[in-house]
Structures are given as structure tokens and as C-alpha cells.
Amino acid sequence: MGDEGVVFSGVDGVPVAREHALLPLRREDLQADPVALFDSWLKEASDLPLANAVVLSTVGDHGMPSSRVVLLKDHDTTGFTIFTNYESRKGCELDTNPACSLLFWWRPHVRQVRIEGHASRLSPEASDAYFASRPRGSRIGAWASPQSRPIADRAELMERVDACEEEFADGPVARPDHWGGYCIVPQRFEFWQGGRDRLHDRFVYTRQDDGSWQIERLAP
């Protein structure tokens, strides 16, 4: 490609936006509040497809981790919000063991953000408000899909969708009790900026007992 748009650079052969190709992450680039730094990175990634896509990892009953991509729907200094079926695998695991992690990866910027914390359910009112903002088809799907449980085939799923469409044909689609949000309260952030020769820049923020954040640089 030419000088216009996104080009690629030799950071381990990963295509990157030119303005990020050689930029180190220095301590003076950091902010005291990791959420403020996350906000700036997310804003810079906002032109990328699904910049709010994030890998959520949970832990099951036997200590086995599981991961999947979900969408971050909101965040602030109190936590990071996702929504799901409470009876899905991730919902059941978060209810049993609230320890979890989030991983954002913005390839053209060669950046990762890792967040570790604990999840708790949002209030029914907060879940209702978000559910009401979803397209009608997504609301129907939340009723129709027994998420994470076996089904015979797609035809069974579509029959469930048709039944829900018929049930709600003459009125609004209210939120099912088994669907809602979680707020993940961070205890640790890691900001990772890719560098040449795998000499990446990594800074970790760890929440202290008084609510402040300790910042340390990690070796790549």
C-alpha cells in the first residue's frame, strides 16, 4: 500500500497503522487512572471493526478455564459491563466463581489490554434498560435460545424463535429473568504495546487497598 490509510511495518511482520508503527509506550505516556488510559486506547481503535470485542475468560467448577469473544457494552471507573444469558456456560461460571479476565487485542495498533477482576450481576433495572435498547430480533433470540445447552439441529432453534415471535406478536418483548448484565470490577490492568524484535512495552496497574493504583513496568 502507499502512504494513504493503513500500511504495514516490520513489527514482527504484523500489519500496523503507520502512526503506531514505531511508537513506544513510556511511563510519561501513562495516566494515574488506568481507565483513562484504556479510554484513550479504545478511542484510537474506534475506527476498527468491533473495537469493543473482548475475550472473556472464566473458570469452571474443576478449575478449567474457558474463553469466548463478547462485546463490551459499557465501562467507567466502577467496572466493565457485558450482557449474556445467566444460564449459559459463562453465566453459570461467573455466578459460581466471579474471578475472570478480559483481553482486548487491536492488531493494527499492535496493542493489548488485559484486565483481571471480579464480576457481579447488574441490577434488574439496569439489565431492563439495556435489553429494551436491543433490536427486536435480538430480544426474541434471548428468549428462544437455551444458550450453551445441546439442541438437535438448527430447525429446533428456529421453531423456538417462531414460537416466541407468535407469543410476543401483539406486544413488547420483555427481558427474560435468565438474561442480564455483569459488571466486572478490575483489580489489575496490563497495557501492552508491541515493539520491534519482540521488545514490547508492558505496564501493569495493580489496585491497592486504598483504591489507588500501583504502576510497574514488566519485561517483555
Tab-separated table of N, CA, C and O in Angstrom, residues 94-209:
chain	number	residue	atom	x	y	z
A	94	LEU	N	-19.532	-17.491	36.033
A	94	LEU	CA	-19.366	-16.222	36.735
A	94	LEU	C	-20.138	-16.207	38.048
A	94	LEU	O	-19.685	-15.624	39.035
A	95	ASP	N	-21.300	-16.851	38.077
A	95	ASP	CA	-22.073	-16.899	39.316
A	95	ASP	C	-21.401	-17.783	40.357
A	95	ASP	O	-21.498	-17.529	41.565
A	96	THR	N	-20.724	-18.844	39.897
A	96	THR	CA	-20.058	-19.763	40.821
A	96	THR	C	-18.707	-19.228	41.273
A	96	THR	O	-18.342	-19.314	42.447
A	97	ASN	N	-17.955	-18.671	40.324
A	97	ASN	CA	-16.626	-18.131	40.608
A	97	ASN	C	-16.508	-16.796	39.867
A	97	ASN	O	-16.274	-16.774	38.662
A	98	PRO	N	-16.678	-15.679	40.553
A	98	PRO	CA	-16.710	-14.381	39.872
A	98	PRO	C	-15.364	-13.904	39.342
A	98	PRO	O	-15.311	-12.899	38.621
A	99	ALA	N	-14.265	-14.601	39.674
A	99	ALA	CA	-12.959	-14.205	39.144
A	99	ALA	C	-12.932	-14.433	37.637
A	99	ALA	O	-13.310	-15.499	37.148
A	100	CYS	N	-12.481	-13.429	36.892
A	100	CYS	CA	-12.494	-13.529	35.429
A	100	CYS	C	-11.477	-12.551	34.855
A	100	CYS	O	-10.872	-11.750	35.586
A	101	SER	N	-11.308	-12.613	33.541
A	101	SER	CA	-10.395	-11.683	32.877
A	101	SER	C	-10.972	-11.258	31.539
A	101	SER	O	-11.800	-11.957	30.939
A	102	LEU	N	-10.529	-10.095	31.083
A	102	LEU	CA	-10.876	-9.556	29.773
A	102	LEU	C	-9.591	-9.309	29.003
A	102	LEU	O	-8.596	-8.867	29.582
A	103	LEU	N	-9.614	-9.573	27.705
A	103	LEU	CA	-8.448	-9.324	26.854
A	103	LEU	C	-8.888	-8.624	25.580
A	103	LEU	O	-9.662	-9.176	24.791
A	104	PHE	N	-8.409	-7.402	25.392
A	104	PHE	CA	-8.633	-6.651	24.163
A	104	PHE	C	-7.377	-6.753	23.292
A	104	PHE	O	-6.260	-6.651	23.797
A	105	TRP	N	-7.574	-6.918	21.986
A	105	TRP	CA	-6.458	-7.005	21.044
A	105	TRP	C	-6.796	-6.179	19.818
A	105	TRP	O	-7.757	-6.476	19.099
A	106	TRP	N	-6.026	-5.105	19.605
A	106	TRP	CA	-6.218	-4.240	18.450
A	106	TRP	C	-5.002	-4.401	17.540
A	106	TRP	O	-3.983	-3.730	17.700
A	107	ARG	N	-5.127	-5.300	16.594
A	107	ARG	CA	-3.992	-5.724	15.788
A	107	ARG	C	-3.322	-4.585	15.024
A	107	ARG	O	-2.093	-4.486	15.041
A	108	PRO	N	-4.073	-3.721	14.308
A	108	PRO	CA	-3.375	-2.673	13.556
A	108	PRO	C	-2.555	-1.729	14.425
A	108	PRO	O	-1.622	-1.095	13.954
A	109	HIS	N	-2.893	-1.624	15.705
A	109	HIS	CA	-2.140	-0.782	16.624
A	109	HIS	C	-1.126	-1.583	17.424
A	109	HIS	O	-0.379	-1.014	18.219
A	110	VAL	N	-1.107	-2.888	17.239
A	110	VAL	CA	-0.234	-3.815	17.982
A	110	VAL	C	-0.344	-3.536	19.484
A	110	VAL	O	0.640	-3.302	20.180
A	111	ARG	N	-1.591	-3.575	19.963
A	111	ARG	CA	-1.846	-3.273	21.365
A	111	ARG	C	-2.748	-4.328	21.993
A	111	ARG	O	-3.698	-4.797	21.348
A	112	GLN	N	-2.452	-4.654	23.231
A	112	GLN	CA	-3.317	-5.492	24.052
A	112	GLN	C	-3.614	-4.753	25.363
A	112	GLN	O	-2.765	-4.023	25.870
A	113	VAL	N	-4.794	-5.011	25.893
A	113	VAL	CA	-5.103	-4.619	27.272
A	113	VAL	C	-5.667	-5.845	27.962
A	113	VAL	O	-6.638	-6.446	27.479
A	114	ARG	N	-5.056	-6.225	29.064
A	114	ARG	CA	-5.516	-7.348	29.874
A	114	ARG	C	-6.071	-6.796	31.174
A	114	ARG	O	-5.439	-5.965	31.832
A	115	ILE	N	-7.253	-7.274	31.550
A	115	ILE	CA	-7.930	-6.812	32.755
A	115	ILE	C	-8.338	-8.029	33.573
A	115	ILE	O	-8.936	-8.963	33.030
A	116	GLU	N	-8.000	-8.030	34.843
A	116	GLU	CA	-8.403	-9.099	35.748
A	116	GLU	C	-9.256	-8.509	36.859
A	116	GLU	O	-8.958	-7.414	37.367
A	117	GLY	N	-10.332	-9.206	37.214
A	117	GLY	CA	-11.196	-8.687	38.261
A	117	GLY	C	-12.260	-9.676	38.667
A	117	GLY	O	-12.111	-10.889	38.452
A	118	HIS	N	-13.337	-9.162	39.235
A	118	HIS	CA	-14.432	-9.990	39.717
A	118	HIS	C	-15.756	-9.438	39.200
A	118	HIS	O	-15.960	-8.224	39.148
A	119	ALA	N	-16.646	-10.350	38.822
A	119	ALA	CA	-17.920	-9.975	38.212
A	119	ALA	C	-19.070	-10.117	39.192
A	119	ALA	O	-19.080	-11.005	40.050
A	120	SER	N	-20.033	-9.254	39.043
A	120	SER	CA	-21.294	-9.383	39.778
A	120	SER	C	-22.428	-8.957	38.854
A	120	SER	O	-22.226	-8.171	37.925
A	121	ARG	N	-23.620	-9.493	39.109
A	121	ARG	CA	-24.768	-9.171	38.261
A	121	ARG	C	-25.167	-7.703	38.420
A	121	ARG	O	-25.115	-7.148	39.514
A	122	LEU	N	-25.594	-7.118	37.308
A	122	LEU	CA	-26.187	-5.790	37.361
A	122	LEU	C	-27.567	-5.865	37.996
A	122	LEU	O	-28.174	-6.937	38.092
A	123	SER	N	-28.091	-4.722	38.382
A	123	SER	CA	-29.442	-4.677	38.916
A	123	SER	C	-30.431	-5.035	37.807
A	123	SER	O	-30.163	-4.813	36.618
A	124	PRO	N	-31.594	-5.590	38.167
A	124	PRO	CA	-32.607	-5.864	37.146
A	124	PRO	C	-32.984	-4.618	36.348
A	124	PRO	O	-33.238	-4.704	35.134
A	125	GLU	N	-32.997	-3.470	36.993
A	125	GLU	CA	-33.357	-2.231	36.299
A	125	GLU	C	-32.330	-1.884	35.219
A	125	GLU	O	-32.694	-1.466	34.108
A	126	ALA	N	-31.043	-2.057	35.526
A	126	ALA	CA	-30.001	-1.769	34.537
A	126	ALA	C	-30.081	-2.753	33.377
A	126	ALA	O	-29.909	-2.373	32.207
A	127	SER	N	-30.337	-4.030	33.675
A	127	SER	CA	-30.469	-5.021	32.610
A	127	SER	C	-31.703	-4.756	31.765
A	127	SER	O	-31.677	-4.899	30.539
A	128	ASP	N	-32.798	-4.340	32.409
A	128	ASP	CA	-34.017	-3.995	31.664
A	128	ASP	C	-33.748	-2.861	30.684
A	128	ASP	O	-34.201	-2.901	29.529
A	129	ALA	N	-33.041	-1.841	31.138
A	129	ALA	CA	-32.788	-0.668	30.295
A	129	ALA	C	-31.984	-1.047	29.064
A	129	ALA	O	-32.288	-0.604	27.943
A	130	TYR	N	-30.951	-1.877	29.254
A	130	TYR	CA	-30.168	-2.265	28.078
A	130	TYR	C	-30.963	-3.191	27.168
A	130	TYR	O	-30.944	-3.039	25.938
A	131	PHE	N	-31.677	-4.133	27.740
A	131	PHE	CA	-32.448	-5.082	26.931
A	131	PHE	C	-33.440	-4.339	26.042
A	131	PHE	O	-33.622	-4.689	24.873
A	132	ALA	N	-34.071	-3.291	26.573
A	132	ALA	CA	-35.054	-2.529	25.807
A	132	ALA	C	-34.422	-1.818	24.614
A	132	ALA	O	-35.120	-1.495	23.642
A	133	SER	N	-33.110	-1.579	24.668
A	133	SER	CA	-32.425	-0.892	23.570
A	133	SER	C	-32.016	-1.828	22.439
A	133	SER	O	-31.606	-1.370	21.366
A	134	ARG	N	-32.110	-3.144	22.653
A	134	ARG	CA	-31.686	-4.110	21.638
A	134	ARG	C	-32.722	-4.211	20.520
A	134	ARG	O	-33.919	-3.986	20.743
A	135	PRO	N	-32.274	-4.576	19.312
A	135	PRO	CA	-33.247	-4.821	18.240
A	135	PRO	C	-34.228	-5.922	18.643
A	135	PRO	O	-33.885	-6.825	19.421
A	136	ARG	N	-35.435	-5.860	18.107
A	136	ARG	CA	-36.458	-6.825	18.485
A	136	ARG	C	-35.995	-8.254	18.231
A	136	ARG	O	-36.240	-9.157	19.041
A	137	GLY	N	-35.310	-8.493	17.107
A	137	GLY	CA	-34.844	-9.844	16.815
A	137	GLY	C	-33.892	-10.383	17.863
A	137	GLY	O	-33.937	-11.573	18.207
A	138	SER	N	-33.048	-9.512	18.398
A	138	SER	CA	-32.122	-9.942	19.447
A	138	SER	C	-32.865	-10.238	20.741
A	138	SER	O	-32.492	-11.146	21.497
A	139	ARG	N	-33.929	-9.469	21.001
A	139	ARG	CA	-34.729	-9.743	22.206
A	139	ARG	C	-35.463	-11.079	22.080
A	139	ARG	O	-35.527	-11.858	23.039
A	140	ILE	N	-35.990	-11.342	20.892
A	140	ILE	CA	-36.628	-12.643	20.654
A	140	ILE	C	-35.609	-13.766	20.823
A	140	ILE	O	-35.879	-14.809	21.445
A	141	GLY	N	-34.406	-13.560	20.284
A	141	GLY	CA	-33.366	-14.576	20.389
A	141	GLY	C	-32.984	-14.899	21.814
A	141	GLY	O	-32.670	-16.049	22.143
A	142	ALA	N	-33.022	-13.885	22.684
A	142	ALA	CA	-32.688	-14.118	24.092
A	142	ALA	C	-33.691	-15.056	24.755
A	142	ALA	O	-33.337	-15.833	25.650
A	143	TRP	N	-34.953	-14.998	24.318
A	143	TRP	CA	-35.973	-15.923	24.818
A	143	TRP	C	-35.840	-17.298	24.180
A	143	TRP	O	-36.013	-18.328	24.834
A	144	ALA	N	-35.522	-17.319	22.889
A	144	ALA	CA	-35.592	-18.572	22.132
A	144	ALA	C	-34.402	-19.499	22.363
A	144	ALA	O	-34.546	-20.725	22.315
A	145	SER	N	-33.226	-18.930	22.605
A	145	SER	CA	-32.016	-19.755	22.657
A	145	SER	C	-31.722	-20.266	24.067
A	145	SER	O	-31.498	-19.475	24.982
A	146	PRO	N	-31.673	-21.580	24.256
A	146	PRO	CA	-31.206	-22.149	25.530
A	146	PRO	C	-29.678	-22.171	25.517
A	146	PRO	O	-29.048	-23.217	25.409
A	147	GLN	N	-29.086	-21.022	25.618
A	147	GLN	CA	-27.665	-20.825	25.324
A	147	GLN	C	-26.762	-21.827	26.043
A	147	GLN	O	-26.925	-22.085	27.231
A	148	SER	N	-25.823	-22.376	25.288
A	148	SER	CA	-24.797	-23.320	25.758
A	148	SER	C	-25.319	-24.731	25.989
A	148	SER	O	-24.539	-25.625	26.338
A	149	ARG	N	-26.621	-24.959	25.808
A	149	ARG	CA	-27.154	-26.307	26.010
A	149	ARG	C	-27.379	-27.003	24.671
A	149	ARG	O	-27.612	-26.348	23.653
A	150	PRO	N	-27.302	-28.326	24.635
A	150	PRO	CA	-27.437	-29.049	23.367
A	150	PRO	C	-28.824	-28.879	22.749
A	150	PRO	O	-29.840	-28.831	23.460
A	151	ILE	N	-28.857	-28.786	21.420
A	151	ILE	CA	-30.104	-28.823	20.660
A	151	ILE	C	-29.926	-29.816	19.520
A	151	ILE	O	-28.795	-30.104	19.103
A	152	ALA	N	-31.022	-30.326	18.998
A	152	ALA	CA	-30.941	-31.370	17.970
A	152	ALA	C	-30.372	-30.831	16.675
A	152	ALA	O	-29.519	-31.463	16.032
A	153	ASP	N	-30.845	-29.661	16.252
A	153	ASP	CA	-30.406	-29.083	14.985
A	153	ASP	C	-30.880	-27.637	14.933
A	153	ASP	O	-31.553	-27.150	15.849
A	154	ARG	N	-30.525	-26.943	13.843
A	154	ARG	CA	-30.929	-25.542	13.723
A	154	ARG	C	-32.444	-25.405	13.597
A	154	ARG	O	-33.021	-24.401	14.043
A	155	ALA	N	-33.076	-26.420	13.010
A	155	ALA	CA	-34.529	-26.374	12.864
A	155	ALA	C	-35.207	-26.231	14.227
A	155	ALA	O	-36.199	-25.501	14.370
A	156	GLU	N	-34.669	-26.926	15.232
A	156	GLU	CA	-35.241	-26.806	16.574
A	156	GLU	C	-35.137	-25.366	17.074
A	156	GLU	O	-36.087	-24.829	17.658
A	157	LEU	N	-33.983	-24.756	16.847
A	157	LEU	CA	-33.793	-23.376	17.274
A	157	LEU	C	-34.796	-22.451	16.587
A	157	LEU	O	-35.418	-21.596	17.230
A	158	MET	N	-34.951	-22.625	15.272
A	158	MET	CA	-35.855	-21.745	14.538
A	158	MET	C	-37.313	-21.972	14.931
A	158	MET	O	-38.120	-21.035	14.922
A	159	GLU	N	-37.645	-23.186	15.311
A	159	GLU	CA	-39.000	-23.442	15.821
A	159	GLU	C	-39.226	-22.671	17.126
A	159	GLU	O	-40.322	-22.134	17.357
A	160	ARG	N	-38.199	-22.619	17.951
A	160	ARG	CA	-38.307	-21.867	19.200
A	160	ARG	C	-38.451	-20.371	18.908
A	160	ARG	O	-39.208	-19.663	19.583
A	161	VAL	N	-37.718	-19.892	17.905
A	161	VAL	CA	-37.839	-18.491	17.509
A	161	VAL	C	-39.261	-18.200	17.032
A	161	VAL	O	-39.880	-17.203	17.433
A	162	ASP	N	-39.786	-19.071	16.170
A	162	ASP	CA	-41.153	-18.876	15.659
A	162	ASP	C	-42.180	-18.853	16.789
A	162	ASP	O	-43.116	-18.042	16.787
A	163	ALA	N	-41.998	-19.728	17.773
A	163	ALA	CA	-42.931	-19.783	18.899
A	163	ALA	C	-42.876	-18.487	19.709
A	163	ALA	O	-43.916	-17.962	20.143
A	164	CYS	N	-41.665	-17.955	19.897
A	164	CYS	CA	-41.527	-16.696	20.638
A	164	CYS	C	-42.097	-15.526	19.837
A	164	CYS	O	-42.723	-14.617	20.411
A	165	GLU	N	-41.872	-15.526	18.532
A	165	GLU	CA	-42.456	-14.482	17.684
A	165	GLU	C	-43.970	-14.476	17.827
A	165	GLU	O	-44.595	-13.415	17.926
A	166	GLU	N	-44.553	-15.656	17.864
A	166	GLU	CA	-46.005	-15.752	17.998
A	166	GLU	C	-46.448	-15.277	19.381
A	166	GLU	O	-47.459	-14.554	19.519
A	167	GLU	N	-45.704	-15.664	20.404
A	167	GLU	CA	-46.074	-15.292	21.765
A	167	GLU	C	-46.055	-13.782	21.962
A	167	GLU	O	-46.914	-13.216	22.661
A	168	PHE	N	-45.063	-13.099	21.362
A	168	PHE	CA	-44.906	-11.664	21.572
A	168	PHE	C	-45.423	-10.830	20.401
A	168	PHE	O	-45.123	-9.635	20.312
A	169	ALA	N	-46.176	-11.446	19.539
A	169	ALA	CA	-46.612	-10.769	18.311
A	169	ALA	C	-47.361	-9.473	18.574
A	169	ALA	O	-47.245	-8.507	17.811
A	170	ASP	N	-48.141	-9.425	19.623
A	170	ASP	CA	-49.018	-8.276	19.864
A	170	ASP	C	-48.517	-7.336	20.955
A	170	ASP	O	-49.263	-6.466	21.428
A	171	GLY	N	-47.268	-7.498	21.355
A	171	GLY	CA	-46.809	-6.637	22.435
A	171	GLY	C	-45.296	-6.548	22.511
A	171	GLY	O	-44.572	-7.139	21.694
A	172	PRO	N	-44.797	-5.823	23.491
A	172	PRO	CA	-43.346	-5.682	23.661
A	172	PRO	C	-42.704	-6.984	24.114
A	172	PRO	O	-43.379	-7.872	24.648
A	173	VAL	N	-41.410	-7.072	23.898
A	173	VAL	CA	-40.650	-8.247	24.323
A	173	VAL	C	-39.896	-7.869	25.594
A	173	VAL	O	-38.891	-7.163	25.557
A	174	ALA	N	-40.406	-8.324	26.712
A	174	ALA	CA	-39.769	-8.004	27.992
A	174	ALA	C	-38.515	-8.847	28.191
A	174	ALA	O	-38.352	-9.908	27.581
A	175	ARG	N	-37.638	-8.402	29.063
A	175	ARG	CA	-36.408	-9.156	29.358
A	175	ARG	C	-36.738	-10.421	30.127
A	175	ARG	O	-37.424	-10.377	31.150
A	176	PRO	N	-36.199	-11.560	29.672
A	176	PRO	CA	-36.383	-12.784	30.469
A	176	PRO	C	-35.544	-12.736	31.743
A	176	PRO	O	-34.469	-12.127	31.767
A	177	ASP	N	-36.010	-13.382	32.783
A	177	ASP	CA	-35.282	-13.376	34.053
A	177	ASP	C	-33.903	-14.005	33.931
A	177	ASP	O	-33.008	-13.700	34.737
A	178	HIS	N	-33.715	-14.885	32.944
A	178	HIS	CA	-32.442	-15.593	32.820
A	178	HIS	C	-31.423	-14.822	31.979
A	178	HIS	O	-30.381	-15.378	31.611
A	179	TRP	N	-31.685	-13.581	31.676
A	179	TRP	CA	-30.786	-12.795	30.808
A	179	TRP	C	-30.493	-11.456	31.475
A	179	TRP	O	-31.389	-10.815	32.040
A	180	GLY	N	-29.229	-11.031	31.425
A	180	GLY	CA	-28.903	-9.742	32.019
A	180	GLY	C	-27.416	-9.446	31.968
A	180	GLY	O	-26.647	-10.107	31.263
A	181	GLY	N	-27.021	-8.448	32.737
A	181	GLY	CA	-25.651	-7.966	32.654
A	181	GLY	C	-24.797	-8.314	33.851
A	181	GLY	O	-25.294	-8.663	34.929
A	182	TYR	N	-23.483	-8.229	33.625
A	182	TYR	CA	-22.482	-8.352	34.680
A	182	TYR	C	-21.581	-7.124	34.631
A	182	TYR	O	-21.251	-6.628	33.551
A	183	CYS	N	-21.181	-6.675	35.784
A	183	CYS	CA	-20.165	-5.633	35.883
A	183	CYS	C	-18.892	-6.273	36.411
A	183	CYS	O	-18.902	-6.899	37.486
A	184	ILE	N	-17.810	-6.141	35.664
A	184	ILE	CA	-16.517	-6.700	36.057
A	184	ILE	C	-15.685	-5.569	36.659
A	184	ILE	O	-15.360	-4.589	35.981
A	185	VAL	N	-15.389	-5.691	37.940
A	185	VAL	CA	-14.633	-4.664	38.657
A	185	VAL	C	-13.152	-5.019	38.591
A	185	VAL	O	-12.732	-6.055	39.128
A	186	PRO	N	-12.339	-4.198	37.944
A	186	PRO	CA	-10.925	-4.545	37.734
A	186	PRO	C	-10.091	-4.455	39.012
A	186	PRO	O	-10.289	-3.561	39.834
A	187	GLN	N	-9.159	-5.385	39.123
A	187	GLN	CA	-8.142	-5.348	40.169
A	187	GLN	C	-6.748	-5.180	39.569
A	187	GLN	O	-5.809	-4.812	40.274
A	188	ARG	N	-6.659	-5.464	38.269
A	188	ARG	CA	-5.353	-5.407	37.602
A	188	ARG	C	-5.551	-5.086	36.124
A	188	ARG	O	-6.439	-5.639	35.478
A	189	PHE	N	-4.761	-4.170	35.608
A	189	PHE	CA	-4.710	-3.858	34.178
A	189	PHE	C	-3.289	-4.095	33.683
A	189	PHE	O	-2.331	-3.777	34.396
A	190	GLU	N	-3.162	-4.596	32.479
A	190	GLU	CA	-1.865	-4.586	31.813
A	190	GLU	C	-2.032	-3.982	30.425
A	190	GLU	O	-2.879	-4.407	29.646
A	191	PHE	N	-1.210	-2.973	30.144
A	191	PHE	CA	-1.181	-2.332	28.826
A	191	PHE	C	0.082	-2.791	28.105
A	191	PHE	O	1.188	-2.651	28.636
A	192	TRP	N	-0.119	-3.328	26.919
A	192	TRP	CA	0.957	-3.952	26.142
A	192	TRP	C	1.038	-3.272	24.792
A	192	TRP	O	0.065	-3.255	24.037
A	193	GLN	N	2.183	-2.673	24.503
A	193	GLN	CA	2.417	-2.045	23.204
A	193	GLN	C	3.516	-2.809	22.490
A	193	GLN	O	4.625	-2.958	23.020
A	194	GLY	N	3.206	-3.342	21.307
A	194	GLY	CA	4.185	-4.129	20.571
A	194	GLY	C	5.381	-3.293	20.128
A	194	GLY	O	5.252	-2.102	19.831
A	195	GLY	N	6.535	-3.940	20.101
A	195	GLY	CA	7.759	-3.278	19.658
A	195	GLY	C	8.575	-4.180	18.766
A	195	GLY	O	8.320	-5.384	18.654
A	196	ARG	N	9.572	-3.617	18.134
A	196	ARG	CA	10.439	-4.406	17.249
A	196	ARG	C	11.245	-5.424	18.047
A	196	ARG	O	11.565	-5.213	19.213
A	197	ASP	N	11.588	-6.521	17.367
A	197	ASP	CA	12.423	-7.574	17.959
A	197	ASP	C	11.818	-8.130	19.237
A	197	ASP	O	12.536	-8.605	20.118
A	198	ARG	N	10.488	-8.053	19.338
A	198	ARG	CA	9.748	-8.551	20.489
A	198	ARG	C	10.120	-7.837	21.792
A	198	ARG	O	9.894	-8.353	22.894
A	199	LEU	N	10.669	-6.639	21.686
A	199	LEU	CA	10.982	-5.843	22.870
A	199	LEU	C	9.784	-4.945	23.155
A	199	LEU	O	9.819	-3.727	22.992
A	200	HIS	N	8.713	-5.580	23.577
A	200	HIS	CA	7.453	-4.885	23.783
A	200	HIS	C	7.496	-4.049	25.062
A	200	HIS	O	8.282	-4.319	25.979
A	201	ASP	N	6.636	-3.046	25.124
A	201	ASP	CA	6.476	-2.243	26.335
A	201	ASP	C	5.246	-2.727	27.084
A	201	ASP	O	4.151	-2.813	26.509
A	202	ARG	N	5.419	-3.031	28.361
A	202	ARG	CA	4.332	-3.555	29.194
A	202	ARG	C	4.310	-2.810	30.528
A	202	ARG	O	5.329	-2.724	31.208
A	203	PHE	N	3.135	-2.310	30.867
A	203	PHE	CA	2.951	-1.675	32.172
A	203	PHE	C	1.742	-2.298	32.845
A	203	PHE	O	0.695	-2.481	32.222
A	204	VAL	N	1.900	-2.602	34.120
A	204	VAL	CA	0.811	-3.207	34.882
A	204	VAL	C	0.367	-2.254	35.985
A	204	VAL	O	1.193	-1.622	36.658
A	205	TYR	N	-0.952	-2.132	36.123
A	205	TYR	CA	-1.567	-1.365	37.211
A	205	TYR	C	-2.197	-2.372	38.178
A	205	TYR	O	-2.999	-3.205	37.757
A	206	THR	N	-1.889	-2.269	39.456
A	206	THR	CA	-2.467	-3.148	40.467
A	206	THR	C	-3.189	-2.302	41.505
A	206	THR	O	-2.593	-1.371	42.084
A	207	ARG	N	-4.470	-2.622	41.739
A	207	ARG	CA	-5.249	-1.841	42.706
A	207	ARG	C	-4.755	-2.105	44.128
A	207	ARG	O	-4.577	-3.251	44.539
A	208	GLN	N	-4.564	-1.036	44.874
A	208	GLN	CA	-4.129	-1.126	46.259
A	208	GLN	C	-5.331	-1.079	47.204
A	208	GLN	O	-6.448	-0.765	46.798
A	209	ASP	N	-5.093	-1.383	48.471
A	209	ASP	CA	-6.177	-1.437	49.445
A	209	ASP	C	-6.908	-0.108	49.586
A	209	ASP	O	-8.107	-0.078	49.900
